[in-house]
Amino acid sequence: MKSSITYRRGGSTGPAGVRIRRAVARDAKRLTRLVTTSRAYDGPYAPMVQGYRVGPDYIETHQVFVAVGADDRVLGFYSLVVSPPELDLMFVGDDAQGLGIGRLLVGHLLDEARRAGLSEVRVVSHPPAEGFYRSVGAERTGTVPASPPAVMWDRPELTLPIESP
């Protein structure tokens, strides 16, 4: 069993009491709720997450990590696919945005990718999130065309380089 860790990348401190741990099957409903209630997917973006589900089977077969507060409330999560290397999901709760949770998750992702021997991780970004990914070191490499009916818009494709320790 993997233990929880308090993540402090490069000596910086995250929000007080926030720790990152491996997701477990019982987190599925909370992660699904983060995805389906995200204000980032209001309006024209809503079809992409409508009916979306993060199931216990997904959590058990993928590298899914959650950021939790001192009260064990899920603040955000990400999922790393190792082969081929890609950030599959990353969400931060609406009420936790602007607190450094996303940067904390990306720092953890970089360490996990490094441990897996990856040199880069592909990110297909929600268009409004491109600026965030670029601010944490991702570089734009192209555009993924729309794929109706769920995704009606082109999405930025980026690469997050994994530096050696």
mmCIF file of C-alpha atoms in Angstrom:
data_model
loop_
_atom_site.group_PDB
_atom_site.id
_atom_site.type_symbol
_atom_site.label_atom_id
_atom_site.label_comp_id
_atom_site.label_asym_id
_atom_site.label_seq_id
_atom_site.Cartn_x
_atom_site.Cartn_y
_atom_site.Cartn_z
ATOM 1 C CA MET A 1 0.000 0.000 0.000
ATOM 2 C CA LYS A 2 1.341 3.439 -0.920
ATOM 3 C CA SER A 3 1.347 6.033 1.809
ATOM 4 C CA SER A 4 0.247 9.643 1.667
ATOM 5 C CA ILE A 5 2.907 12.256 1.364
ATOM 6 C CA THR A 6 2.990 15.938 1.948
ATOM 7 C CA TYR A 7 4.474 17.260 -1.261
ATOM 8 C CA ARG A 8 7.072 19.999 -1.139
ATOM 9 C CA ARG A 9 8.664 20.388 -4.579
ATOM 10 C CA GLY A 10 11.980 22.184 -4.755
ATOM 11 C CA GLY A 11 11.741 23.242 -1.123
ATOM 12 C CA SER A 12 8.611 25.290 -1.753
ATOM 13 C CA THR A 13 5.625 24.752 0.438
ATOM 14 C CA GLY A 14 2.144 24.106 -0.751
ATOM 15 C CA PRO A 15 -0.989 25.288 0.991
ATOM 16 C CA ALA A 16 -0.956 24.401 4.683
ATOM 17 C CA GLY A 17 -2.136 20.890 5.414
ATOM 18 C CA VAL A 18 -2.489 19.866 1.754
ATOM 19 C CA ARG A 19 -1.070 16.476 0.895
ATOM 20 C CA ILE A 20 -1.025 14.342 -2.213
ATOM 21 C CA ARG A 21 -1.880 10.669 -2.045
ATOM 22 C CA ARG A 22 -2.669 7.860 -4.440
ATOM 23 C CA ALA A 23 -6.376 7.751 -5.236
ATOM 24 C CA VAL A 24 -8.365 4.738 -4.093
ATOM 25 C CA ALA A 25 -11.601 3.273 -5.449
ATOM 26 C CA ARG A 26 -13.724 4.994 -2.793
ATOM 27 C CA ASP A 27 -12.572 8.384 -4.207
ATOM 28 C CA ALA A 28 -14.406 7.724 -7.488
ATOM 29 C CA LYS A 29 -17.593 9.647 -6.684
ATOM 30 C CA ARG A 30 -15.675 12.672 -5.363
ATOM 31 C CA LEU A 31 -13.437 12.781 -8.441
ATOM 32 C CA THR A 32 -16.413 12.415 -10.755
ATOM 33 C CA ARG A 33 -18.122 15.304 -8.939
ATOM 34 C CA LEU A 34 -15.021 17.514 -9.429
ATOM 35 C CA VAL A 35 -15.133 16.834 -13.169
ATOM 36 C CA THR A 36 -18.868 17.204 -13.743
ATOM 37 C CA THR A 37 -19.344 20.317 -11.586
ATOM 38 C CA SER A 38 -16.292 22.232 -12.827
ATOM 39 C CA ARG A 39 -17.216 25.797 -13.811
ATOM 40 C CA ALA A 40 -14.454 25.593 -16.432
ATOM 41 C CA TYR A 41 -16.835 23.379 -18.389
ATOM 42 C CA ASP A 42 -19.903 25.613 -18.247
ATOM 43 C CA GLY A 43 -21.600 26.801 -21.411
ATOM 44 C CA PRO A 44 -20.262 25.496 -24.711
ATOM 45 C CA TYR A 45 -17.775 23.172 -22.955
ATOM 46 C CA ALA A 46 -20.487 21.340 -20.958
ATOM 47 C CA PRO A 47 -20.982 18.425 -23.415
ATOM 48 C CA MET A 48 -17.412 17.245 -22.833
ATOM 49 C CA VAL A 49 -18.026 16.386 -19.172
ATOM 50 C CA GLN A 50 -21.741 15.644 -19.298
ATOM 51 C CA GLY A 51 -22.179 12.119 -17.983
ATOM 52 C CA TYR A 52 -18.423 11.723 -17.435
ATOM 53 C CA ARG A 53 -17.476 9.212 -14.776
ATOM 54 C CA VAL A 54 -14.209 8.485 -12.990
ATOM 55 C CA GLY A 55 -14.886 4.922 -11.919
ATOM 56 C CA PRO A 56 -13.170 2.722 -9.347
ATOM 57 C CA ASP A 57 -11.822 0.594 -12.224
ATOM 58 C CA TYR A 58 -10.154 3.665 -13.766
ATOM 59 C CA ILE A 59 -8.550 4.563 -10.431
ATOM 60 C CA GLU A 60 -7.288 1.026 -9.905
ATOM 61 C CA THR A 61 -5.700 0.735 -13.369
ATOM 62 C CA HIS A 62 -4.192 4.232 -13.748
ATOM 63 C CA GLN A 63 -1.818 6.417 -11.788
ATOM 64 C CA VAL A 64 -4.365 8.737 -10.187
ATOM 65 C CA PHE A 65 -3.305 11.079 -7.386
ATOM 66 C CA VAL A 66 -5.444 13.400 -5.281
ATOM 67 C CA ALA A 67 -4.643 16.565 -3.357
ATOM 68 C CA VAL A 68 -6.527 16.560 -0.079
ATOM 69 C CA GLY A 69 -6.867 19.166 2.626
ATOM 70 C CA ALA A 70 -6.367 18.648 6.346
ATOM 71 C CA ASP A 71 -10.069 17.753 6.560
ATOM 72 C CA ASP A 72 -9.553 15.029 3.898
ATOM 73 C CA ARG A 73 -11.580 17.070 1.392
ATOM 74 C CA VAL A 74 -10.499 16.382 -2.203
ATOM 75 C CA LEU A 75 -9.168 19.633 -3.662
ATOM 76 C CA GLY A 76 -7.954 18.322 -7.005
ATOM 77 C CA PHE A 77 -6.515 15.340 -8.828
ATOM 78 C CA TYR A 78 -4.589 14.194 -11.859
ATOM 79 C CA SER A 79 -4.106 10.997 -13.825
ATOM 80 C CA LEU A 80 -0.832 10.126 -15.533
ATOM 81 C CA VAL A 81 -0.770 7.586 -18.348
ATOM 82 C CA VAL A 82 2.750 6.198 -18.666
ATOM 83 C CA SER A 83 2.519 4.559 -22.085
ATOM 84 C CA PRO A 84 2.272 6.612 -24.146
ATOM 85 C CA PRO A 85 3.093 9.378 -21.651
ATOM 86 C CA GLU A 86 0.121 11.703 -21.256
ATOM 87 C CA LEU A 87 -1.672 13.719 -18.624
ATOM 88 C CA ASP A 88 -5.119 12.160 -18.986
ATOM 89 C CA LEU A 89 -7.056 14.220 -16.441
ATOM 90 C CA MET A 90 -6.316 17.150 -14.167
ATOM 91 C CA PHE A 91 -8.944 19.037 -12.213
ATOM 92 C CA VAL A 92 -8.849 21.439 -9.292
ATOM 93 C CA GLY A 93 -12.082 22.138 -7.445
ATOM 94 C CA ASP A 94 -13.641 25.515 -8.154
ATOM 95 C CA ASP A 95 -13.311 26.607 -4.518
ATOM 96 C CA ALA A 96 -9.639 25.535 -4.407
ATOM 97 C CA GLN A 97 -8.479 27.415 -7.512
ATOM 98 C CA GLY A 98 -5.862 30.087 -6.971
ATOM 99 C CA LEU A 99 -4.447 28.350 -3.881
ATOM 100 C CA GLY A 100 -1.507 26.650 -5.598
ATOM 101 C CA ILE A 101 -3.149 23.213 -5.813
ATOM 102 C CA GLY A 102 -2.634 22.928 -9.587
ATOM 103 C CA ARG A 103 1.059 23.761 -9.301
ATOM 104 C CA LEU A 104 1.408 21.288 -6.450
ATOM 105 C CA LEU A 105 -0.196 18.572 -8.587
ATOM 106 C CA VAL A 106 2.033 19.385 -11.566
ATOM 107 C CA GLY A 107 5.126 19.211 -9.345
ATOM 108 C CA HIS A 108 4.030 15.791 -8.138
ATOM 109 C CA LEU A 109 3.282 14.720 -11.721
ATOM 110 C CA LEU A 110 6.800 15.727 -12.799
ATOM 111 C CA ASP A 111 8.338 13.626 -10.037
ATOM 112 C CA GLU A 112 6.136 10.620 -10.882
ATOM 113 C CA ALA A 113 7.032 10.949 -14.573
ATOM 114 C CA ARG A 114 10.723 11.194 -13.700
ATOM 115 C CA ARG A 115 10.469 8.054 -11.526
ATOM 116 C CA ALA A 116 8.825 6.262 -14.463
ATOM 117 C CA GLY A 117 11.770 7.227 -16.690
ATOM 118 C CA LEU A 118 9.771 9.561 -18.938
ATOM 119 C CA SER A 119 11.405 12.431 -20.809
ATOM 120 C CA GLU A 120 8.155 14.290 -21.530
ATOM 121 C CA VAL A 121 4.420 14.142 -20.968
ATOM 122 C CA ARG A 122 1.823 15.087 -23.569
ATOM 123 C CA VAL A 123 -0.959 17.414 -22.454
ATOM 124 C CA VAL A 124 -4.114 17.984 -24.495
ATOM 125 C CA SER A 125 -5.480 21.031 -22.744
ATOM 126 C CA HIS A 126 -8.907 22.446 -22.167
ATOM 127 C CA PRO A 127 -8.504 25.711 -24.158
ATOM 128 C CA PRO A 128 -8.883 28.053 -21.138
ATOM 129 C CA ALA A 129 -6.219 26.042 -19.223
ATOM 130 C CA GLU A 130 -3.455 26.440 -21.808
ATOM 131 C CA GLY A 131 -1.992 29.465 -20.017
ATOM 132 C CA PHE A 132 -1.714 27.490 -16.779
ATOM 133 C CA TYR A 133 0.159 24.630 -18.442
ATOM 134 C CA ARG A 134 2.498 27.045 -20.204
ATOM 135 C CA SER A 135 3.168 28.776 -16.858
ATOM 136 C CA VAL A 136 4.408 25.466 -15.398
ATOM 137 C CA GLY A 137 6.781 24.776 -18.288
ATOM 138 C CA ALA A 138 4.689 23.102 -20.991
ATOM 139 C CA GLU A 139 5.432 24.045 -24.577
ATOM 140 C CA ARG A 140 2.784 24.252 -27.306
ATOM 141 C CA THR A 141 3.388 21.627 -29.983
ATOM 142 C CA GLY A 142 0.187 21.706 -31.991
ATOM 143 C CA THR A 143 -3.583 21.501 -32.012
ATOM 144 C CA VAL A 144 -5.864 18.514 -31.595
ATOM 145 C CA PRO A 145 -8.870 18.957 -33.900
ATOM 146 C CA ALA A 146 -12.417 18.884 -32.573
ATOM 147 C CA SER A 147 -14.062 15.463 -32.324
ATOM 148 C CA PRO A 148 -17.830 15.970 -32.208
ATOM 149 C CA PRO A 149 -20.209 15.413 -30.595
ATOM 150 C CA ALA A 150 -18.473 15.665 -27.184
ATOM 151 C CA VAL A 151 -15.589 17.960 -28.142
ATOM 152 C CA MET A 152 -16.758 20.676 -30.499
ATOM 153 C CA TRP A 153 -13.593 22.797 -30.422
ATOM 154 C CA ASP A 154 -9.912 22.411 -31.227
ATOM 155 C CA ARG A 155 -7.652 21.889 -28.204
ATOM 156 C CA PRO A 156 -4.067 22.968 -27.605
ATOM 157 C CA GLU A 157 -1.528 20.155 -27.592
ATOM 158 C CA LEU A 158 1.486 20.728 -25.345
ATOM 159 C CA THR A 159 4.523 18.845 -24.124
ATOM 160 C CA LEU A 160 5.697 19.032 -20.536
ATOM 161 C CA PRO A 161 9.439 18.261 -20.484
ATOM 162 C CA ILE A 162 10.715 16.104 -17.632
ATOM 163 C CA GLU A 163 14.107 17.321 -16.497
ATOM 164 C CA SER A 164 16.640 14.959 -14.967
ATOM 165 C CA PRO A 165 17.263 15.377 -11.248
#
